[in-house]
Amino acid sequence: MNSDWPPPGYPLDIELIEALLSNQERVYPWNYSILEGEAYFSEIEHLMETHTSEMVADLDEGCRKFYQNLDKAWDSFQPVAANCLNSQLQGKFSPIVPQSVLEMIAAKAEELTTSSASMADQLIHCVQDSLSQWDIEDLLVLARPFAYAMRGGEEKTALDQVVQKASTLDWESCSELDRARLTLAVARYAIAYRDRPIDPV
């Protein structure tokens, strides 16, 4: 016979097992196939459905209030941003370009703040009302150089070349072509300043 029997701690193990087996209070019905288990899970499911419905209702209400506040904040931000951009354009181009044209470009540029449209399409959107006598196709041709004017580290770009030339021009005496190019240059400047509010020229 094994001299190690009973093992150390054997009485404590027996007492623990007996205590577990004699405990009549069932914390969790492990056998979910019996009637008691079914009632337990039905109650839990009901509580979860009720709790989930309340959570969804609270979440919907919270989301609604959040987006309402976000819309209010955005609506109040847009005029401020547009005024800031308009002030920048007025300070930079008011001696050359009519105020109404600059205001329209600033407003249109701010409309496209979150747009995924191409640069050429954004430029057309900014100047289309001011250059309504031009066909879209012709404006796209003129806009193409400005769509890439701010890329890379070029010392001279289509943008600053036109702006420098414009400083010597008079709007009233400009040709329609020069007006279109200058308006597109202002629009490109506006978009660049909108995205990164430092003087890009």
PDB file of C-alpha atoms in Angstrom:
ATOM      1  CA  MET A   1       0.000   0.000   0.000  1.00  0.00           C
ATOM      2  CA  ASN A   2       1.233   3.465  -0.871  1.00  0.00           C
ATOM      3  CA  SER A   3       2.592   5.133   2.240  1.00  0.00           C
ATOM      4  CA  ASP A   4       1.793   8.560   0.719  1.00  0.00           C
ATOM      5  CA  TRP A   5      -1.951   7.945   0.961  1.00  0.00           C
ATOM      6  CA  PRO A   6      -3.863   9.967   1.939  1.00  0.00           C
ATOM      7  CA  PRO A   7      -2.075  12.886   0.231  1.00  0.00           C
ATOM      8  CA  PRO A   8      -1.329  16.083   2.128  1.00  0.00           C
ATOM      9  CA  GLY A   9      -4.349  18.367   2.323  1.00  0.00           C
ATOM     10  CA  TYR A  10      -6.762  15.538   1.568  1.00  0.00           C
ATOM     11  CA  PRO A  11      -9.264  16.449   4.331  1.00  0.00           C
ATOM     12  CA  LEU A  12      -9.427  20.045   3.064  1.00  0.00           C
ATOM     13  CA  ASP A  13     -10.135  18.864  -0.486  1.00  0.00           C
ATOM     14  CA  ILE A  14     -12.969  16.669   0.766  1.00  0.00           C
ATOM     15  CA  GLU A  15     -14.438  19.516   2.778  1.00  0.00           C
ATOM     16  CA  LEU A  16     -14.331  21.806  -0.244  1.00  0.00           C
ATOM     17  CA  ILE A  17     -16.109  19.272  -2.444  1.00  0.00           C
ATOM     18  CA  GLU A  18     -18.737  18.632   0.198  1.00  0.00           C
ATOM     19  CA  ALA A  19     -19.325  22.338   0.649  1.00  0.00           C
ATOM     20  CA  LEU A  20     -19.821  22.789  -3.093  1.00  0.00           C
ATOM     21  CA  LEU A  21     -22.164  19.822  -3.399  1.00  0.00           C
ATOM     22  CA  SER A  22     -24.229  20.745  -0.361  1.00  0.00           C
ATOM     23  CA  ASN A  23     -24.810  24.350  -1.521  1.00  0.00           C
ATOM     24  CA  GLN A  24     -28.409  24.406  -2.693  1.00  0.00           C
ATOM     25  CA  GLU A  25     -28.309  27.948  -4.047  1.00  0.00           C
ATOM     26  CA  ARG A  26     -27.795  27.752  -7.804  1.00  0.00           C
ATOM     27  CA  VAL A  27     -26.020  30.815  -9.078  1.00  0.00           C
ATOM     28  CA  TYR A  28     -26.145  29.793 -12.730  1.00  0.00           C
ATOM     29  CA  PRO A  29     -28.168  26.938 -14.327  1.00  0.00           C
ATOM     30  CA  TRP A  30     -25.433  25.215 -16.276  1.00  0.00           C
ATOM     31  CA  ASN A  31     -27.860  22.760 -17.833  1.00  0.00           C
ATOM     32  CA  TYR A  32     -29.848  25.081 -20.086  1.00  0.00           C
ATOM     33  CA  SER A  33     -32.039  22.235 -21.370  1.00  0.00           C
ATOM     34  CA  ILE A  34     -34.051  21.983 -18.146  1.00  0.00           C
ATOM     35  CA  LEU A  35     -37.055  24.181 -17.422  1.00  0.00           C
ATOM     36  CA  GLU A  36     -35.273  26.283 -14.820  1.00  0.00           C
ATOM     37  CA  GLY A  37     -32.481  27.032 -17.266  1.00  0.00           C
ATOM     38  CA  GLU A  38     -34.963  28.047 -19.946  1.00  0.00           C
ATOM     39  CA  ALA A  39     -36.686  30.467 -17.574  1.00  0.00           C
ATOM     40  CA  TYR A  40     -33.344  31.923 -16.556  1.00  0.00           C
ATOM     41  CA  PHE A  41     -32.237  32.548 -20.117  1.00  0.00           C
ATOM     42  CA  SER A  42     -35.658  33.945 -21.078  1.00  0.00           C
ATOM     43  CA  GLU A  43     -35.374  36.452 -18.258  1.00  0.00           C
ATOM     44  CA  ILE A  44     -31.844  37.414 -19.273  1.00  0.00           C
ATOM     45  CA  GLU A  45     -32.911  37.804 -22.907  1.00  0.00           C
ATOM     46  CA  HIS A  46     -35.841  40.012 -21.898  1.00  0.00           C
ATOM     47  CA  LEU A  47     -33.591  42.185 -19.755  1.00  0.00           C
ATOM     48  CA  MET A  48     -31.068  42.482 -22.587  1.00  0.00           C
ATOM     49  CA  GLU A  49     -33.767  43.477 -25.086  1.00  0.00           C
ATOM     50  CA  THR A  50     -35.111  46.122 -22.715  1.00  0.00           C
ATOM     51  CA  HIS A  51     -31.641  47.430 -21.917  1.00  0.00           C
ATOM     52  CA  THR A  52     -30.631  47.425 -25.591  1.00  0.00           C
ATOM     53  CA  SER A  53     -33.773  49.339 -26.588  1.00  0.00           C
ATOM     54  CA  GLU A  54     -33.030  51.965 -23.962  1.00  0.00           C
ATOM     55  CA  MET A  55     -29.411  52.198 -25.096  1.00  0.00           C
ATOM     56  CA  VAL A  56     -30.430  52.590 -28.747  1.00  0.00           C
ATOM     57  CA  ALA A  57     -32.958  55.295 -27.839  1.00  0.00           C
ATOM     58  CA  ASP A  58     -30.348  57.150 -25.772  1.00  0.00           C
ATOM     59  CA  LEU A  59     -27.777  56.764 -28.536  1.00  0.00           C
ATOM     60  CA  ASP A  60     -30.176  58.063 -31.191  1.00  0.00           C
ATOM     61  CA  GLU A  61     -31.022  61.074 -29.059  1.00  0.00           C
ATOM     62  CA  GLY A  62     -27.363  61.708 -28.298  1.00  0.00           C
ATOM     63  CA  CYS A  63     -26.423  61.466 -31.975  1.00  0.00           C
ATOM     64  CA  ARG A  64     -29.238  63.815 -32.958  1.00  0.00           C
ATOM     65  CA  LYS A  65     -28.111  66.445 -30.450  1.00  0.00           C
ATOM     66  CA  PHE A  66     -24.469  65.998 -31.446  1.00  0.00           C
ATOM     67  CA  TYR A  67     -25.137  66.575 -35.139  1.00  0.00           C
ATOM     68  CA  GLN A  68     -27.423  69.511 -34.376  1.00  0.00           C
ATOM     69  CA  ASN A  69     -24.630  71.149 -32.404  1.00  0.00           C
ATOM     70  CA  LEU A  70     -22.136  70.256 -35.119  1.00  0.00           C
ATOM     71  CA  ASP A  71     -24.335  71.857 -37.787  1.00  0.00           C
ATOM     72  CA  LYS A  72     -24.681  75.001 -35.677  1.00  0.00           C
ATOM     73  CA  ALA A  73     -20.930  75.172 -35.126  1.00  0.00           C
ATOM     74  CA  TRP A  74     -20.243  74.662 -38.834  1.00  0.00           C
ATOM     75  CA  ASP A  75     -22.841  77.254 -39.855  1.00  0.00           C
ATOM     76  CA  SER A  76     -21.249  79.788 -37.538  1.00  0.00           C
ATOM     77  CA  PHE A  77     -17.740  78.893 -38.711  1.00  0.00           C
ATOM     78  CA  GLN A  78     -18.369  79.238 -42.451  1.00  0.00           C
ATOM     79  CA  PRO A  79     -19.157  82.984 -42.460  1.00  0.00           C
ATOM     80  CA  VAL A  80     -16.105  83.654 -40.287  1.00  0.00           C
ATOM     81  CA  ALA A  81     -13.868  81.607 -42.586  1.00  0.00           C
ATOM     82  CA  ALA A  82     -15.371  83.222 -45.687  1.00  0.00           C
ATOM     83  CA  ASN A  83     -14.849  86.691 -44.209  1.00  0.00           C
ATOM     84  CA  CYS A  84     -11.246  85.835 -43.376  1.00  0.00           C
ATOM     85  CA  LEU A  85     -10.597  84.590 -46.900  1.00  0.00           C
ATOM     86  CA  ASN A  86     -12.431  87.535 -48.428  1.00  0.00           C
ATOM     87  CA  SER A  87     -10.346  89.957 -46.359  1.00  0.00           C
ATOM     88  CA  GLN A  88      -7.174  88.266 -47.568  1.00  0.00           C
ATOM     89  CA  LEU A  89      -8.276  88.488 -51.203  1.00  0.00           C
ATOM     90  CA  GLN A  90      -9.321  92.116 -50.800  1.00  0.00           C
ATOM     91  CA  GLY A  91      -5.955  92.997 -49.323  1.00  0.00           C
ATOM     92  CA  LYS A  92      -4.078  91.162 -52.055  1.00  0.00           C
ATOM     93  CA  PHE A  93      -6.102  91.921 -55.180  1.00  0.00           C
ATOM     94  CA  SER A  94      -8.524  94.795 -54.510  1.00  0.00           C
ATOM     95  CA  PRO A  95      -6.459  97.308 -56.498  1.00  0.00           C
ATOM     96  CA  ILE A  96      -6.731  94.999 -59.522  1.00  0.00           C
ATOM     97  CA  VAL A  97      -9.910  92.895 -59.340  1.00  0.00           C
ATOM     98  CA  PRO A  98     -13.423  94.237 -58.585  1.00  0.00           C
ATOM     99  CA  GLN A  99     -14.623  93.668 -55.020  1.00  0.00           C
ATOM    100  CA  SER A 100     -17.728  91.764 -56.159  1.00  0.00           C
ATOM    101  CA  VAL A 101     -15.574  89.250 -58.037  1.00  0.00           C
ATOM    102  CA  LEU A 102     -13.316  88.716 -55.020  1.00  0.00           C
ATOM    103  CA  GLU A 103     -16.302  88.235 -52.705  1.00  0.00           C
ATOM    104  CA  MET A 104     -17.822  85.664 -55.039  1.00  0.00           C
ATOM    105  CA  ILE A 105     -14.553  83.736 -55.347  1.00  0.00           C
ATOM    106  CA  ALA A 106     -14.115  83.690 -51.548  1.00  0.00           C
ATOM    107  CA  ALA A 107     -17.657  82.420 -51.008  1.00  0.00           C
ATOM    108  CA  LYS A 108     -17.344  79.732 -53.687  1.00  0.00           C
ATOM    109  CA  ALA A 109     -13.957  78.585 -52.384  1.00  0.00           C
ATOM    110  CA  GLU A 110     -15.389  78.145 -48.880  1.00  0.00           C
ATOM    111  CA  GLU A 111     -18.291  76.109 -50.278  1.00  0.00           C
ATOM    112  CA  LEU A 112     -15.728  73.567 -51.475  1.00  0.00           C
ATOM    113  CA  THR A 113     -13.805  73.246 -48.199  1.00  0.00           C
ATOM    114  CA  THR A 114     -14.617  69.541 -47.840  1.00  0.00           C
ATOM    115  CA  SER A 115     -15.023  68.810 -51.538  1.00  0.00           C
ATOM    116  CA  SER A 116     -13.201  65.927 -53.208  1.00  0.00           C
ATOM    117  CA  ALA A 117     -13.493  67.574 -56.628  1.00  0.00           C
ATOM    118  CA  SER A 118     -10.351  67.963 -58.702  1.00  0.00           C
ATOM    119  CA  MET A 119      -8.458  71.237 -58.534  1.00  0.00           C
ATOM    120  CA  ALA A 120      -9.564  72.162 -62.054  1.00  0.00           C
ATOM    121  CA  ASP A 121     -13.224  71.581 -61.163  1.00  0.00           C
ATOM    122  CA  GLN A 122     -12.858  73.653 -57.989  1.00  0.00           C
ATOM    123  CA  LEU A 123     -11.361  76.491 -59.992  1.00  0.00           C
ATOM    124  CA  ILE A 124     -14.233  76.409 -62.477  1.00  0.00           C
ATOM    125  CA  HIS A 125     -16.758  76.420 -59.633  1.00  0.00           C
ATOM    126  CA  CYS A 126     -15.096  79.506 -58.136  1.00  0.00           C
ATOM    127  CA  VAL A 127     -15.055  81.576 -61.341  1.00  0.00           C
ATOM    128  CA  GLN A 128     -18.003  80.291 -63.367  1.00  0.00           C
ATOM    129  CA  ASP A 129     -20.449  82.972 -62.198  1.00  0.00           C
ATOM    130  CA  SER A 130     -17.902  85.744 -62.723  1.00  0.00           C
ATOM    131  CA  LEU A 131     -16.979  84.443 -66.190  1.00  0.00           C
ATOM    132  CA  SER A 132     -20.444  83.364 -67.318  1.00  0.00           C
ATOM    133  CA  GLN A 133     -19.714  84.358 -70.907  1.00  0.00           C
ATOM    134  CA  TRP A 134     -17.064  81.637 -71.161  1.00  0.00           C
ATOM    135  CA  ASP A 135     -17.764  78.016 -72.065  1.00  0.00           C
ATOM    136  CA  ILE A 136     -16.827  75.429 -69.441  1.00  0.00           C
ATOM    137  CA  GLU A 137     -14.518  73.662 -71.898  1.00  0.00           C
ATOM    138  CA  ASP A 138     -12.581  76.873 -72.548  1.00  0.00           C
ATOM    139  CA  LEU A 139     -12.310  77.608 -68.842  1.00  0.00           C
ATOM    140  CA  LEU A 140     -10.984  74.104 -68.229  1.00  0.00           C
ATOM    141  CA  VAL A 141      -8.226  74.731 -70.766  1.00  0.00           C
ATOM    142  CA  LEU A 142      -7.286  77.989 -69.039  1.00  0.00           C
ATOM    143  CA  ALA A 143      -7.544  76.417 -65.586  1.00  0.00           C
ATOM    144  CA  ARG A 144      -5.238  73.518 -66.337  1.00  0.00           C
ATOM    145  CA  PRO A 145      -1.944  75.371 -65.648  1.00  0.00           C
ATOM    146  CA  PHE A 146      -3.299  76.727 -62.356  1.00  0.00           C
ATOM    147  CA  ALA A 147      -4.365  73.282 -61.196  1.00  0.00           C
ATOM    148  CA  TYR A 148      -0.662  72.407 -60.845  1.00  0.00           C
ATOM    149  CA  ALA A 149       0.734  75.861 -60.139  1.00  0.00           C
ATOM    150  CA  MET A 150       1.298  75.249 -56.419  1.00  0.00           C
ATOM    151  CA  ARG A 151       2.916  71.820 -56.720  1.00  0.00           C
ATOM    152  CA  GLY A 152       6.575  71.218 -56.097  1.00  0.00           C
ATOM    153  CA  GLY A 153       9.219  73.801 -55.263  1.00  0.00           C
ATOM    154  CA  GLU A 154       9.215  75.751 -58.505  1.00  0.00           C
ATOM    155  CA  GLU A 155      10.397  79.298 -58.075  1.00  0.00           C
ATOM    156  CA  LYS A 156       8.102  80.580 -60.792  1.00  0.00           C
ATOM    157  CA  THR A 157       4.652  79.134 -61.309  1.00  0.00           C
ATOM    158  CA  ALA A 158       1.704  79.976 -63.500  1.00  0.00           C
ATOM    159  CA  LEU A 159       0.078  81.513 -60.460  1.00  0.00           C
ATOM    160  CA  ASP A 160       2.674  84.033 -59.343  1.00  0.00           C
ATOM    161  CA  GLN A 161       3.510  84.910 -62.942  1.00  0.00           C
ATOM    162  CA  VAL A 162      -0.077  85.938 -63.600  1.00  0.00           C
ATOM    163  CA  VAL A 163      -0.337  87.759 -60.268  1.00  0.00           C
ATOM    164  CA  GLN A 164       2.846  89.689 -60.987  1.00  0.00           C
ATOM    165  CA  LYS A 165       1.603  90.567 -64.444  1.00  0.00           C
ATOM    166  CA  ALA A 166      -1.775  91.577 -63.026  1.00  0.00           C
ATOM    167  CA  SER A 167      -0.171  94.163 -60.766  1.00  0.00           C
ATOM    168  CA  THR A 168       0.598  96.192 -63.874  1.00  0.00           C
ATOM    169  CA  LEU A 169      -2.878  95.785 -65.426  1.00  0.00           C
ATOM    170  CA  ASP A 170      -6.108  97.719 -65.174  1.00  0.00           C
ATOM    171  CA  TRP A 171      -9.237  95.559 -64.963  1.00  0.00           C
ATOM    172  CA  GLU A 172     -11.295  97.799 -67.208  1.00  0.00           C
ATOM    173  CA  SER A 173      -8.675  97.827 -69.933  1.00  0.00           C
ATOM    174  CA  CYS A 174      -7.846  94.104 -69.678  1.00  0.00           C
ATOM    175  CA  SER A 175      -8.827  91.779 -72.484  1.00  0.00           C
ATOM    176  CA  GLU A 176     -11.408  89.075 -71.762  1.00  0.00           C
ATOM    177  CA  LEU A 177      -8.609  86.514 -71.866  1.00  0.00           C
ATOM    178  CA  ASP A 178      -6.497  88.408 -69.323  1.00  0.00           C
ATOM    179  CA  ARG A 179      -9.522  88.822 -67.064  1.00  0.00           C
ATOM    180  CA  ALA A 180     -10.235  85.106 -67.222  1.00  0.00           C
ATOM    181  CA  ARG A 181      -6.639  84.209 -66.429  1.00  0.00           C
ATOM    182  CA  LEU A 182      -6.483  86.711 -63.589  1.00  0.00           C
ATOM    183  CA  THR A 183      -9.779  85.484 -62.122  1.00  0.00           C
ATOM    184  CA  LEU A 184      -8.537  81.892 -62.239  1.00  0.00           C
ATOM    185  CA  ALA A 185      -5.280  82.959 -60.598  1.00  0.00           C
ATOM    186  CA  VAL A 186      -7.226  84.625 -57.783  1.00  0.00           C
ATOM    187  CA  ALA A 187      -9.343  81.482 -57.399  1.00  0.00           C
ATOM    188  CA  ARG A 188      -6.208  79.333 -57.180  1.00  0.00           C
ATOM    189  CA  TYR A 189      -4.760  81.680 -54.597  1.00  0.00           C
ATOM    190  CA  ALA A 190      -8.029  81.534 -52.635  1.00  0.00           C
ATOM    191  CA  ILE A 191      -8.065  77.733 -52.575  1.00  0.00           C
ATOM    192  CA  ALA A 192      -4.416  77.592 -51.516  1.00  0.00           C
ATOM    193  CA  TYR A 193      -5.010  80.124 -48.732  1.00  0.00           C
ATOM    194  CA  ARG A 194      -8.208  78.361 -47.635  1.00  0.00           C
ATOM    195  CA  ASP A 195      -6.365  75.060 -47.211  1.00  0.00           C
ATOM    196  CA  ARG A 196      -3.319  76.640 -45.569  1.00  0.00           C
ATOM    197  CA  PRO A 197      -3.882  80.210 -44.381  1.00  0.00           C
ATOM    198  CA  ILE A 198      -0.497  81.679 -45.238  1.00  0.00           C
ATOM    199  CA  ASP A 199       0.248  83.884 -48.215  1.00  0.00           C
ATOM    200  CA  PRO A 200       1.095  81.384 -51.015  1.00  0.00           C
ATOM    201  CA  VAL A 201       2.596  84.038 -53.304  1.00  0.00           C
TER     202      VAL A 201
END
